[in-house]
Amino acid sequence: MSGQNGKRGRACVVVLGDLGRSPRMQYHALSLARQASVEVDIIAYGGSEPHIAVLSHPSIHIHTMTQWPKIFQGLPRIFRPIMLLLKPIIQFFMLLWFLCLKIPSPDVFIVQNPPSVPTLVAVRWASSLRNSAFIIDWHNFGYTLLSLSLGRNSRFVSVYRWIENRYGKMADGSLCVTKAMQHELAQNWGINATVLYDQPPEFFHPTSLEEKHKLFCRLDKDLRQPLGSGDCVSGGSLGMGNYELNETLFTTQVGTDIFLKPNRAALVVSSTSWTPDEDFSILLEAAVMYDRRVAAVLNEDDSTNEEFLWKAISDGKQYVYPRLLFIITGKGPEKEKYEEKIRRLHLKRVAFRTMWLSAEDYPLLLGSADLGVCLHTSSSGLDLPMKVVDMFGCGLPACAVSYSCIEELVKVKKNGLLFSTSSELADELMMLFKGFPDGCDALKSLRNGTLEMGSSARWATEWEKHAKPLVSKVLSRNLN
């Protein structure tokens, strides 16, 4: 996108967070470079690797800020008020340094919110100093996230909300992730925002059988390693892969032919940030209920030897209800706490693995799974979980926690199901996986619905229709 003088436009994407864990902002950068044909600077923290498409694009330039030192996270609670003041001040000056001195002058800043403090303040100052426009992409409300740890009546939360509101109104344009959030911004904040739904980019797509086999070969060692002493996936001879046949837990290759194992475990994927707004205990309780309910249906009692059961399965025996392998991806503060809880579970038909996958392998895993589970509840009740968008892009149906606006994304009995309690989730697992892998008609219906609904909705299309007109408007003001 060029102005009348032939100058090529320039945009700066600002993320006060780990860029590798901020997919929507990565997609913004790609669309700005590909669809708006501008040079793009990204200012963000390092940590996780961004997608190769971002790293390899010649028009995208990543500038990495220094992370807030972890040593301060372990300070006694008495120092918390000081840290709540000191941290944003230091971040503010670091952001200003990058925004005003480290990058060429942009025509527009696009900033992720939250966090709001000090990001919105710093970007607003920088936009004034550099005569640039700035657009806010509202993912959620920052003050609602802060209230999870401090309480809604905290003075810090009140001040945070005031800053978020005041500087939010100063933006030259706003995008948001749901119609519910658009309504809230218009009615109670005086901000007119354009809805830009999260949509999967082109690298989220259904996985071929060959891709599945190659992925499971790469992950084989991790998948066979239990969190505890043993489980229904790693226990006994189940862990002994026949490598002459190039065998994984889910697939077998003989010559050039690849087959899915008929008595394989059902693969359930859940991506979590291991934070308080996602109650992972719901999933653990549902797993325990599934294990006990299946045993009751099959008239097994507590004395049934689990090693005997696992040996029968490894010898090819199939049951009306399959084993479940939950792969939990993501990083976050409560991960170790829940891993310890998993180690204390003794389940006969359910196993867990926790892992962090590359940006290239994560879509392949989603496309290889049988069901997705989302535990996101939203601190504001107005945003949608991008992890479910990714699942749908790979043709993976999802069970998600029910809250106010989730039905903007999950269409019940078409591409997924909703639940409010661990018991409801256990009921859904029982219903969907009965007769797995060939006789589970309800699961097949959801998968077909997901594929049909997801075939036309892609990030590039959504961005072209809703975000590009806004970006073009603010860019043309500076370029001409």
mmCIF file with all atom_site columns, C-alpha atoms in Angstrom, residues 177-315:
data_model
loop_
_atom_site.group_PDB
_atom_site.id
_atom_site.type_symbol
_atom_site.label_atom_id
_atom_site.label_alt_id
_atom_site.label_comp_id
_atom_site.label_asym_id
_atom_site.label_entity_id
_atom_site.label_seq_id
_atom_site.pdbx_PDB_ins_code
_atom_site.Cartn_x
_atom_site.Cartn_y
_atom_site.Cartn_z
_atom_site.occupancy
_atom_site.B_iso_or_equiv
_atom_site.pdbx_formal_charge
_atom_site.auth_seq_id
_atom_site.auth_comp_id
_atom_site.auth_asym_id
_atom_site.auth_atom_id
_atom_site.pdbx_PDB_model_num
ATOM 1   C CA . VAL A 1 177 ? -13.197 -10.210 18.757 1.00 0.00 ? 177 VAL A CA 1
ATOM 2   C CA . THR A 1 178 ? -16.976 -10.560 19.356 1.00 0.00 ? 178 THR A CA 1
ATOM 3   C CA . LYS A 1 179 ? -20.267 -8.783  18.776 1.00 0.00 ? 179 LYS A CA 1
ATOM 4   C CA . ALA A 1 180 ? -20.826 -8.865  22.547 1.00 0.00 ? 180 ALA A CA 1
ATOM 5   C CA . MET A 1 181 ? -17.585 -6.931  23.078 1.00 0.00 ? 181 MET A CA 1
ATOM 6   C CA . GLN A 1 182 ? -18.489 -4.519  20.281 1.00 0.00 ? 182 GLN A CA 1
ATOM 7   C CA . HIS A 1 183 ? -21.782 -3.791  22.058 1.00 0.00 ? 183 HIS A CA 1
ATOM 8   C CA . GLU A 1 184 ? -20.048 -3.303  25.435 1.00 0.00 ? 184 GLU A CA 1
ATOM 9   C CA . LEU A 1 185 ? -17.464 -0.919  23.921 1.00 0.00 ? 185 LEU A CA 1
ATOM 10  C CA . ALA A 1 186 ? -20.181 1.116   22.197 1.00 0.00 ? 186 ALA A CA 1
ATOM 11  C CA . GLN A 1 187 ? -22.673 1.265   25.067 1.00 0.00 ? 187 GLN A CA 1
ATOM 12  C CA . ASN A 1 188 ? -20.438 1.664   28.111 1.00 0.00 ? 188 ASN A CA 1
ATOM 13  C CA . TRP A 1 189 ? -17.087 2.916   26.780 1.00 0.00 ? 189 TRP A CA 1
ATOM 14  C CA . GLY A 1 190 ? -18.102 5.206   23.908 1.00 0.00 ? 190 GLY A CA 1
ATOM 15  C CA . ILE A 1 191 ? -15.852 3.320   21.475 1.00 0.00 ? 191 ILE A CA 1
ATOM 16  C CA . ASN A 1 192 ? -16.922 2.205   17.995 1.00 0.00 ? 192 ASN A CA 1
ATOM 17  C CA . ALA A 1 193 ? -15.139 -1.043  17.153 1.00 0.00 ? 193 ALA A CA 1
ATOM 18  C CA . THR A 1 194 ? -15.185 -3.309  14.106 1.00 0.00 ? 194 THR A CA 1
ATOM 19  C CA . VAL A 1 195 ? -15.658 -7.010  14.806 1.00 0.00 ? 195 VAL A CA 1
ATOM 20  C CA . LEU A 1 196 ? -12.788 -9.082  13.436 1.00 0.00 ? 196 LEU A CA 1
ATOM 21  C CA . TYR A 1 197 ? -13.511 -12.667 14.381 1.00 0.00 ? 197 TYR A CA 1
ATOM 22  C CA . ASP A 1 198 ? -10.575 -14.937 14.991 1.00 0.00 ? 198 ASP A CA 1
ATOM 23  C CA . GLN A 1 199 ? -10.231 -17.285 12.049 1.00 0.00 ? 199 GLN A CA 1
ATOM 24  C CA . PRO A 1 200 ? -7.554  -19.881 11.385 1.00 0.00 ? 200 PRO A CA 1
ATOM 25  C CA . PRO A 1 201 ? -4.860  -19.055 8.811  1.00 0.00 ? 201 PRO A CA 1
ATOM 26  C CA . GLU A 1 202 ? -4.058  -21.394 5.964  1.00 0.00 ? 202 GLU A CA 1
ATOM 27  C CA . PHE A 1 203 ? -1.642  -23.574 7.960  1.00 0.00 ? 203 PHE A CA 1
ATOM 28  C CA . PHE A 1 204 ? -4.483  -24.817 10.191 1.00 0.00 ? 204 PHE A CA 1
ATOM 29  C CA . HIS A 1 205 ? -6.128  -27.549 8.121  1.00 0.00 ? 205 HIS A CA 1
ATOM 30  C CA . PRO A 1 206 ? -7.163  -31.215 8.443  1.00 0.00 ? 206 PRO A CA 1
ATOM 31  C CA . THR A 1 207 ? -4.154  -33.528 8.726  1.00 0.00 ? 207 THR A CA 1
ATOM 32  C CA . SER A 1 208 ? -3.534  -36.301 6.190  1.00 0.00 ? 208 SER A CA 1
ATOM 33  C CA . LEU A 1 209 ? -2.860  -39.869 7.327  1.00 0.00 ? 209 LEU A CA 1
ATOM 34  C CA . GLU A 1 210 ? 0.775   -39.554 6.237  1.00 0.00 ? 210 GLU A CA 1
ATOM 35  C CA . GLU A 1 211 ? 1.171   -36.310 8.226  1.00 0.00 ? 211 GLU A CA 1
ATOM 36  C CA . LYS A 1 212 ? -0.398  -37.965 11.268 1.00 0.00 ? 212 LYS A CA 1
ATOM 37  C CA . HIS A 1 213 ? 2.018   -40.882 11.097 1.00 0.00 ? 213 HIS A CA 1
ATOM 38  C CA . LYS A 1 214 ? 5.067   -38.628 10.750 1.00 0.00 ? 214 LYS A CA 1
ATOM 39  C CA . LEU A 1 215 ? 3.887   -36.478 13.672 1.00 0.00 ? 215 LEU A CA 1
ATOM 40  C CA . PHE A 1 216 ? 3.267   -39.494 15.926 1.00 0.00 ? 216 PHE A CA 1
ATOM 41  C CA . CYS A 1 217 ? 6.720   -40.830 15.004 1.00 0.00 ? 217 CYS A CA 1
ATOM 42  C CA . ARG A 1 218 ? 8.273   -37.517 16.101 1.00 0.00 ? 218 ARG A CA 1
ATOM 43  C CA . LEU A 1 219 ? 6.272   -37.454 19.332 1.00 0.00 ? 219 LEU A CA 1
ATOM 44  C CA . ASP A 1 220 ? 6.484   -41.191 20.044 1.00 0.00 ? 220 ASP A CA 1
ATOM 45  C CA . LYS A 1 221 ? 9.000   -41.004 22.881 1.00 0.00 ? 221 LYS A CA 1
ATOM 46  C CA . ASP A 1 222 ? 7.055   -38.259 24.691 1.00 0.00 ? 222 ASP A CA 1
ATOM 47  C CA . LEU A 1 223 ? 3.718   -40.008 24.174 1.00 0.00 ? 223 LEU A CA 1
ATOM 48  C CA . ARG A 1 224 ? 5.012   -43.254 25.677 1.00 0.00 ? 224 ARG A CA 1
ATOM 49  C CA . GLN A 1 225 ? 6.374   -41.481 28.767 1.00 0.00 ? 225 GLN A CA 1
ATOM 50  C CA . PRO A 1 226 ? 3.718   -41.428 31.537 1.00 0.00 ? 226 PRO A CA 1
ATOM 51  C CA . LEU A 1 227 ? 3.350   -38.618 34.065 1.00 0.00 ? 227 LEU A CA 1
ATOM 52  C CA . GLY A 1 228 ? 3.108   -41.257 36.795 1.00 0.00 ? 228 GLY A CA 1
ATOM 53  C CA . SER A 1 229 ? 4.448   -44.792 37.171 1.00 0.00 ? 229 SER A CA 1
ATOM 54  C CA . GLY A 1 230 ? 2.364   -46.188 34.322 1.00 0.00 ? 230 GLY A CA 1
ATOM 55  C CA . ASP A 1 231 ? -0.975  -45.819 32.544 1.00 0.00 ? 231 ASP A CA 1
ATOM 56  C CA . CYS A 1 232 ? -3.190  -47.314 29.857 1.00 0.00 ? 232 CYS A CA 1
ATOM 57  C CA . VAL A 1 233 ? -0.987  -45.920 27.078 1.00 0.00 ? 233 VAL A CA 1
ATOM 58  C CA . SER A 1 234 ? 2.473   -46.710 28.447 1.00 0.00 ? 234 SER A CA 1
ATOM 59  C CA . GLY A 1 235 ? 1.715   -49.681 30.721 1.00 0.00 ? 235 GLY A CA 1
ATOM 60  C CA . GLY A 1 236 ? 2.872   -53.218 30.008 1.00 0.00 ? 236 GLY A CA 1
ATOM 61  C CA . SER A 1 237 ? 3.522   -54.231 26.428 1.00 0.00 ? 237 SER A CA 1
ATOM 62  C CA . LEU A 1 238 ? 1.550   -51.237 25.133 1.00 0.00 ? 238 LEU A CA 1
ATOM 63  C CA . GLY A 1 239 ? 4.757   -49.285 25.320 1.00 0.00 ? 239 GLY A CA 1
ATOM 64  C CA . MET A 1 240 ? 6.671   -51.720 23.116 1.00 0.00 ? 240 MET A CA 1
ATOM 65  C CA . GLY A 1 241 ? 6.409   -50.350 19.609 1.00 0.00 ? 241 GLY A CA 1
ATOM 66  C CA . ASN A 1 242 ? 7.240   -52.668 16.722 1.00 0.00 ? 242 ASN A CA 1
ATOM 67  C CA . TYR A 1 243 ? 9.735   -50.416 15.020 1.00 0.00 ? 243 TYR A CA 1
ATOM 68  C CA . GLU A 1 244 ? 10.316  -52.863 12.146 1.00 0.00 ? 244 GLU A CA 1
ATOM 69  C CA . LEU A 1 245 ? 6.775   -52.006 11.043 1.00 0.00 ? 245 LEU A CA 1
ATOM 70  C CA . ASN A 1 246 ? 7.296   -48.333 11.882 1.00 0.00 ? 246 ASN A CA 1
ATOM 71  C CA . GLU A 1 247 ? 4.583   -48.424 14.522 1.00 0.00 ? 247 GLU A CA 1
ATOM 72  C CA . THR A 1 248 ? 3.295   -45.612 16.731 1.00 0.00 ? 248 THR A CA 1
ATOM 73  C CA . LEU A 1 249 ? 0.596   -45.578 19.401 1.00 0.00 ? 249 LEU A CA 1
ATOM 74  C CA . PHE A 1 250 ? -1.993  -44.667 16.775 1.00 0.00 ? 250 PHE A CA 1
ATOM 75  C CA . THR A 1 251 ? -0.647  -45.768 13.397 1.00 0.00 ? 251 THR A CA 1
ATOM 76  C CA . THR A 1 252 ? 1.208   -48.602 11.685 1.00 0.00 ? 252 THR A CA 1
ATOM 77  C CA . GLN A 1 253 ? 3.147   -48.422 8.431  1.00 0.00 ? 253 GLN A CA 1
ATOM 78  C CA . VAL A 1 254 ? 3.739   -51.559 6.393  1.00 0.00 ? 254 VAL A CA 1
ATOM 79  C CA . GLY A 1 255 ? 5.675   -50.822 3.233  1.00 0.00 ? 255 GLY A CA 1
ATOM 80  C CA . THR A 1 256 ? 4.123   -47.678 1.797  1.00 0.00 ? 256 THR A CA 1
ATOM 81  C CA . ASP A 1 257 ? 0.722   -48.262 3.413  1.00 0.00 ? 257 ASP A CA 1
ATOM 82  C CA . ILE A 1 258 ? -0.288  -46.489 6.641  1.00 0.00 ? 258 ILE A CA 1
ATOM 83  C CA . PHE A 1 259 ? -3.138  -47.688 8.842  1.00 0.00 ? 259 PHE A CA 1
ATOM 84  C CA . LEU A 1 260 ? -4.866  -46.302 11.927 1.00 0.00 ? 260 LEU A CA 1
ATOM 85  C CA . LYS A 1 261 ? -4.936  -48.923 14.680 1.00 0.00 ? 261 LYS A CA 1
ATOM 86  C CA . PRO A 1 262 ? -8.487  -50.168 15.321 1.00 0.00 ? 262 PRO A CA 1
ATOM 87  C CA . ASN A 1 263 ? -7.903  -50.466 19.093 1.00 0.00 ? 263 ASN A CA 1
ATOM 88  C CA . ARG A 1 264 ? -6.056  -47.167 19.434 1.00 0.00 ? 264 ARG A CA 1
ATOM 89  C CA . ALA A 1 265 ? -6.852  -44.732 22.211 1.00 0.00 ? 265 ALA A CA 1
ATOM 90  C CA . ALA A 1 266 ? -9.097  -41.797 21.363 1.00 0.00 ? 266 ALA A CA 1
ATOM 91  C CA . LEU A 1 267 ? -6.950  -38.658 21.228 1.00 0.00 ? 267 LEU A CA 1
ATOM 92  C CA . VAL A 1 268 ? -8.341  -35.589 23.019 1.00 0.00 ? 268 VAL A CA 1
ATOM 93  C CA . VAL A 1 269 ? -6.446  -32.286 22.877 1.00 0.00 ? 269 VAL A CA 1
ATOM 94  C CA . SER A 1 270 ? -6.791  -29.322 25.191 1.00 0.00 ? 270 SER A CA 1
ATOM 95  C CA . SER A 1 271 ? -4.667  -26.192 24.997 1.00 0.00 ? 271 SER A CA 1
ATOM 96  C CA . THR A 1 272 ? -4.381  -24.166 28.179 1.00 0.00 ? 272 THR A CA 1
ATOM 97  C CA . SER A 1 273 ? -2.432  -21.233 29.564 1.00 0.00 ? 273 SER A CA 1
ATOM 98  C CA . TRP A 1 274 ? -2.608  -22.862 33.037 1.00 0.00 ? 274 TRP A CA 1
ATOM 99  C CA . THR A 1 275 ? -4.124  -19.718 34.558 1.00 0.00 ? 275 THR A CA 1
ATOM 100 C CA . PRO A 1 276 ? -7.021  -19.136 36.993 1.00 0.00 ? 276 PRO A CA 1
ATOM 101 C CA . ASP A 1 277 ? -9.511  -18.250 34.216 1.00 0.00 ? 277 ASP A CA 1
ATOM 102 C CA . GLU A 1 278 ? -9.287  -21.881 33.020 1.00 0.00 ? 278 GLU A CA 1
ATOM 103 C CA . ASP A 1 279 ? -10.344 -24.360 35.710 1.00 0.00 ? 279 ASP A CA 1
ATOM 104 C CA . PHE A 1 280 ? -8.357  -27.440 34.746 1.00 0.00 ? 280 PHE A CA 1
ATOM 105 C CA . SER A 1 281 ? -9.828  -29.420 37.647 1.00 0.00 ? 281 SER A CA 1
ATOM 106 C CA . ILE A 1 282 ? -13.039 -29.740 35.570 1.00 0.00 ? 282 ILE A CA 1
ATOM 107 C CA . LEU A 1 283 ? -11.153 -31.850 33.028 1.00 0.00 ? 283 LEU A CA 1
ATOM 108 C CA . LEU A 1 284 ? -9.480  -33.995 35.695 1.00 0.00 ? 284 LEU A CA 1
ATOM 109 C CA . GLU A 1 285 ? -12.806 -34.683 37.416 1.00 0.00 ? 285 GLU A CA 1
ATOM 110 C CA . ALA A 1 286 ? -14.447 -35.529 34.080 1.00 0.00 ? 286 ALA A CA 1
ATOM 111 C CA . ALA A 1 287 ? -11.624 -37.984 33.327 1.00 0.00 ? 287 ALA A CA 1
ATOM 112 C CA . VAL A 1 288 ? -12.140 -39.740 36.664 1.00 0.00 ? 288 VAL A CA 1
ATOM 113 C CA . MET A 1 289 ? -15.900 -39.922 36.043 1.00 0.00 ? 289 MET A CA 1
ATOM 114 C CA . TYR A 1 290 ? -15.385 -41.349 32.546 1.00 0.00 ? 290 TYR A CA 1
ATOM 115 C CA . ASP A 1 291 ? -13.048 -43.996 33.934 1.00 0.00 ? 291 ASP A CA 1
ATOM 116 C CA . ARG A 1 292 ? -15.500 -45.043 36.660 1.00 0.00 ? 292 ARG A CA 1
ATOM 117 C CA . ARG A 1 293 ? -18.615 -44.918 34.474 1.00 0.00 ? 293 ARG A CA 1
ATOM 118 C CA . VAL A 1 294 ? -17.033 -47.094 31.781 1.00 0.00 ? 294 VAL A CA 1
ATOM 119 C CA . ALA A 1 295 ? -16.005 -49.623 34.425 1.00 0.00 ? 295 ALA A CA 1
ATOM 120 C CA . ALA A 1 296 ? -19.588 -49.646 35.736 1.00 0.00 ? 296 ALA A CA 1
ATOM 121 C CA . VAL A 1 297 ? -21.089 -50.113 32.266 1.00 0.00 ? 297 VAL A CA 1
ATOM 122 C CA . LEU A 1 298 ? -18.728 -53.038 31.627 1.00 0.00 ? 298 LEU A CA 1
ATOM 123 C CA . ASN A 1 299 ? -19.498 -54.533 35.070 1.00 0.00 ? 299 ASN A CA 1
ATOM 124 C CA . GLU A 1 300 ? -15.900 -54.224 36.216 1.00 0.00 ? 300 GLU A CA 1
ATOM 125 C CA . ASP A 1 301 ? -15.171 -53.776 39.893 1.00 0.00 ? 301 ASP A CA 1
ATOM 126 C CA . ASP A 1 302 ? -12.225 -52.205 41.681 1.00 0.00 ? 302 ASP A CA 1
ATOM 127 C CA . SER A 1 303 ? -10.468 -55.560 41.898 1.00 0.00 ? 303 SER A CA 1
ATOM 128 C CA . THR A 1 304 ? -10.100 -55.790 38.102 1.00 0.00 ? 304 THR A CA 1
ATOM 129 C CA . ASN A 1 305 ? -6.377  -55.891 37.457 1.00 0.00 ? 305 ASN A CA 1
ATOM 130 C CA . GLU A 1 306 ? -5.296  -52.928 35.360 1.00 0.00 ? 306 GLU A CA 1
ATOM 131 C CA . GLU A 1 307 ? -2.244  -54.745 34.004 1.00 0.00 ? 307 GLU A CA 1
ATOM 132 C CA . PHE A 1 308 ? -4.535  -57.560 32.802 1.00 0.00 ? 308 PHE A CA 1
ATOM 133 C CA . LEU A 1 309 ? -6.774  -54.980 31.112 1.00 0.00 ? 309 LEU A CA 1
ATOM 134 C CA . TRP A 1 310 ? -3.846  -53.241 29.429 1.00 0.00 ? 310 TRP A CA 1
ATOM 135 C CA . LYS A 1 311 ? -2.427  -56.589 28.242 1.00 0.00 ? 311 LYS A CA 1
ATOM 136 C CA . ALA A 1 312 ? -5.805  -57.507 26.693 1.00 0.00 ? 312 ALA A CA 1
ATOM 137 C CA . ILE A 1 313 ? -5.923  -54.175 24.856 1.00 0.00 ? 313 ILE A CA 1
ATOM 138 C CA . SER A 1 314 ? -2.348  -54.561 23.587 1.00 0.00 ? 314 SER A CA 1
ATOM 139 C CA . ASP A 1 315 ? -3.307  -58.007 22.261 1.00 0.00 ? 315 ASP A CA 1
#
